[in-house]
XYZ file of C-alpha atoms in Angstrom:
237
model
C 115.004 126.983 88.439
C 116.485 124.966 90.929
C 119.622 122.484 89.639
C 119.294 119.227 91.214
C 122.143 117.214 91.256
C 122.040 114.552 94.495
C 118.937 112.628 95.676
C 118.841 110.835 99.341
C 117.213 108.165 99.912
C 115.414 107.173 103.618
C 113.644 103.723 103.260
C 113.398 100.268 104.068
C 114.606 97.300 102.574
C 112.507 97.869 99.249
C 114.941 100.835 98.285
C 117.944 99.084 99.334
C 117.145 96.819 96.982
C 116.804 93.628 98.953
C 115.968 90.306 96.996
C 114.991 87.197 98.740
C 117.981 84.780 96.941
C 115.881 81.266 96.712
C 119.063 79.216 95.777
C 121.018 80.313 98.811
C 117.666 80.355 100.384
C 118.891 83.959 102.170
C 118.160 87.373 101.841
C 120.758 89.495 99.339
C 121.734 92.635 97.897
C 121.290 93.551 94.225
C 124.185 95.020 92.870
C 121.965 97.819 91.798
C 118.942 99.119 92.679
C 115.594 100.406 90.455
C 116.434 103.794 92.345
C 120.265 103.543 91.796
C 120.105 102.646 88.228
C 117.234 105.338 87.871
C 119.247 108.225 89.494
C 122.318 106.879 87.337
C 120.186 107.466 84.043
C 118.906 111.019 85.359
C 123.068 112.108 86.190
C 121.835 112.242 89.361
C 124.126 111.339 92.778
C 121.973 108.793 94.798
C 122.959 108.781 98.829
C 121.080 105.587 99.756
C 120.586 105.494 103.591
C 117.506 102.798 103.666
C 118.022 100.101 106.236
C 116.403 96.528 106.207
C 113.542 96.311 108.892
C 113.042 100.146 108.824
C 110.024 101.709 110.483
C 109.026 105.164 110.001
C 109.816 105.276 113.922
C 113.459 104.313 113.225
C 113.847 106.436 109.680
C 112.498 109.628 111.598
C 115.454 108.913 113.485
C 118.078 108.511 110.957
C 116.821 111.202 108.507
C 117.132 113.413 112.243
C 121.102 112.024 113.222
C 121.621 112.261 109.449
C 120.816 116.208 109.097
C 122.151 117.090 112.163
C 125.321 117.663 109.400
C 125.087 119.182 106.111
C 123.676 116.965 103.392
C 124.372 117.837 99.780
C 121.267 116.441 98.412
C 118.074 118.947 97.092
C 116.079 116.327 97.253
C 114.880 113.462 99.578
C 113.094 110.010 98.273
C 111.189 109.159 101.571
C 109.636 104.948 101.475
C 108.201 103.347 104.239
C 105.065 101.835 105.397
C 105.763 97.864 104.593
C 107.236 97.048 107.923
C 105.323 99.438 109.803
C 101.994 97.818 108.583
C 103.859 93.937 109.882
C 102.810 92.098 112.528
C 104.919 89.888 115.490
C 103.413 86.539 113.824
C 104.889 84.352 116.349
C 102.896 86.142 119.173
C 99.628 86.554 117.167
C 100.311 82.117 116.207
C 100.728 81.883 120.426
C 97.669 83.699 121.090
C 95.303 83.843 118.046
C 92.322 85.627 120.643
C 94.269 88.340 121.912
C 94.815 91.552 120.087
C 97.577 92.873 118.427
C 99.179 95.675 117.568
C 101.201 96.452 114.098
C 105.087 97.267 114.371
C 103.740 100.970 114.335
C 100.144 101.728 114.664
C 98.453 103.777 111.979
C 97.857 107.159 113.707
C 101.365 106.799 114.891
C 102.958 105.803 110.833
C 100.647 109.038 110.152
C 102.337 111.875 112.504
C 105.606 110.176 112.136
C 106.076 110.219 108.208
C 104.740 113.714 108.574
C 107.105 114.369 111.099
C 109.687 113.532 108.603
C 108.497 115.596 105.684
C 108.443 119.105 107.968
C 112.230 117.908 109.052
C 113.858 117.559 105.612
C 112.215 120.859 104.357
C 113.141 123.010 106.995
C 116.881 121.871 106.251
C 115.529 122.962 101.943
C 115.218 119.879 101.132
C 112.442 118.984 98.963
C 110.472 115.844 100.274
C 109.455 113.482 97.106
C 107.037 110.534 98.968
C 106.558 106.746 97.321
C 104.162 104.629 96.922
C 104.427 101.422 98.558
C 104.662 97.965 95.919
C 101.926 95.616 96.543
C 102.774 92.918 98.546
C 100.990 89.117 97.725
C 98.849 88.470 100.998
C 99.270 84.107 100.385
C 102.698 84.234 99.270
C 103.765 86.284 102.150
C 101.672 84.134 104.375
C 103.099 80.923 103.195
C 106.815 82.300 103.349
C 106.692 83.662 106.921
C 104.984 80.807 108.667
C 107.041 78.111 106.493
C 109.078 77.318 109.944
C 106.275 75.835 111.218
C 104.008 78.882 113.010
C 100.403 77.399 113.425
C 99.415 78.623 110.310
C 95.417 77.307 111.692
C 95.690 80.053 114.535
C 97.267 83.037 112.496
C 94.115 82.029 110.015
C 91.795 82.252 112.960
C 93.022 85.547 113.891
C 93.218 87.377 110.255
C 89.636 85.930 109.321
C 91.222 85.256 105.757
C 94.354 85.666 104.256
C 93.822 88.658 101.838
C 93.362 90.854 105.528
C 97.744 91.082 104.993
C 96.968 93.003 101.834
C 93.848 95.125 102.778
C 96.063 96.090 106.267
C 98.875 96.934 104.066
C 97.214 99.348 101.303
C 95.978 101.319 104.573
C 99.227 102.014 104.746
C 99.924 102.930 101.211
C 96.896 105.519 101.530
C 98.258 106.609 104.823
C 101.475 107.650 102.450
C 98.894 108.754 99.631
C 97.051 110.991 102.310
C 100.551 112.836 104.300
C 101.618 113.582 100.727
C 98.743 115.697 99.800
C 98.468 117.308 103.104
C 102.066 118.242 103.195
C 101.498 118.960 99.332
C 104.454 116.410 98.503
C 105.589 115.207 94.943
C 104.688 111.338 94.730
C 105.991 108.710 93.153
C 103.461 106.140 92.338
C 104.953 102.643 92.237
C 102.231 100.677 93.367
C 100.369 101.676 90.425
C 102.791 100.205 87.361
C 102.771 97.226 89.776
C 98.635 96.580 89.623
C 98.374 97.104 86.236
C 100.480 94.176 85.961
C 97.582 90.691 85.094
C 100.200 89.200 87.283
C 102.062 91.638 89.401
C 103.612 88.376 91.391
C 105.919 88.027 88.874
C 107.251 90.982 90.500
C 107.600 90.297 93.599
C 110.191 87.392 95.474
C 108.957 84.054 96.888
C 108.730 86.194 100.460
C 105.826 88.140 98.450
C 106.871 91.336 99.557
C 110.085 92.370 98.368
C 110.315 93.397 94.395
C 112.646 90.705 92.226
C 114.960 91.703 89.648
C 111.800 92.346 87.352
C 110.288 94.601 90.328
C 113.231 96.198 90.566
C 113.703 97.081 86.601
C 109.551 98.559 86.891
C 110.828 100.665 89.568
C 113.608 101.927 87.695
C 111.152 103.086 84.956
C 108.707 104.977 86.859
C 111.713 106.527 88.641
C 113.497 107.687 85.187
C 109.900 108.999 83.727
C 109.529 110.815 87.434
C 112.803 112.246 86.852
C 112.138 113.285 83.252
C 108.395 115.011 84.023
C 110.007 116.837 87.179
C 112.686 118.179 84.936
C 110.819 119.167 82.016
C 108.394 121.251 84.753
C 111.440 122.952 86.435
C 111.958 120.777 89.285
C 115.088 119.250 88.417
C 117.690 120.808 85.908
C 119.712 118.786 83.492
């Protein structure tokens, strides 16, 4: 049985634990994360290296720079997908008949995240993937064009607003799918949050990043992760 004592993180925002601050009306760090306080309950040492704006694109190139020196972690917590799956709004509210492409396409998020699986196991790490939270397709909407982007034309080009959220969980099963082909542990956060009447309550005004209540759901499936993984012989107490 293998004794797991440090956990890296590679991510975005979401597992930085970036809130969307409404009275400063800014973007802000918790002081702890669902993952940090989660890896603090399992005696676990949590390396977080998750940047705000990360693509898979960008990650695969940290996790790469980051092993190129040896990392005491046995296990990596890989989360990305929500930026990937964004769009340039601004250029999509200029030209509304045009197409567009997503920060990274799907095929691309696809060989990418795989990419980054084969790279932390052949340094023995073991890859755990995560499920991506649900993001609110009209909040999100609402919050990104509140600067005035012609909200008619961005309309005219999604067809409806819910498109943000169907586009998005094609990402999500994008993650669900490389996990299973690269036979990957998975966390599944996205579930706790749909099984939620009101998952919203979640999630900041921006609709996409978990709140302090997203954040304290995370923490929980993390911990009961842990625990099952530990009980089966993947991590030692």
């Amino acid at each position: 049985m293998k004794d797991i004592q440090s956990v890296t993180v590679w991510g975005d925002s979401v597992m930085k634990g970036v809130i969307f601050d409404e009275r400063k009306g800014r973007y802000a760090l918790l002081p702890e994360s669902g993952a940090e306080k989660a890896s603090k309950a399992l005696g676990l040492r949590l390396r977080n290296r998750s940047r705000m704006g990360c693509t898979v694109t960008k990650g695969l190139s940290i996790v790469k720079k980051d092993l190129q020196q040896p990392v005491d972690s046995e296990v990596a917590l890989l989360e990305f997908g929500g930026n990937d799956s964004d769009y340039d709004w601004a250029q999509v509210a200029a030209s509304p008949d045009d197409v567009h492409q997503p920060k990274t396409p799907l095929p691309l998020f696809e060989n990418e995240l795989t990419d980054m699986v084969r790279t932390v196991r052949q340094k023995g790490i073991t890859p755990v993937m995560m499920t991506l939270p649900p993001i609110h397709a009209n909040r999100y909407f609402e919050f990104f064009t509140r600067n005035g982007l012609n909200k008619d034309n961005i309309l005219r080009w999604l067809g409806d607003v819910e498109f943000i959220y169907r586009w998005h969980e094609r990402y999500n099963a994008a993650v669900v799918r490389v996990s299973q082909q690269c036979q990957c542990l998975l966390a599944d956060i996205r579930e706790v949050f749909l099984g939620q009447r009101h998952y919203e309550d979640w999630l900041c005004v921006d609709g996409i990043h978990p709140n302090e209540k997203g954040h304290a759901a995370m923490e929980e499936v993390l911990k009961e992760f842990g625990i099952q993984y530990r009980q089966m012989g993947f991590i030692a107490g």
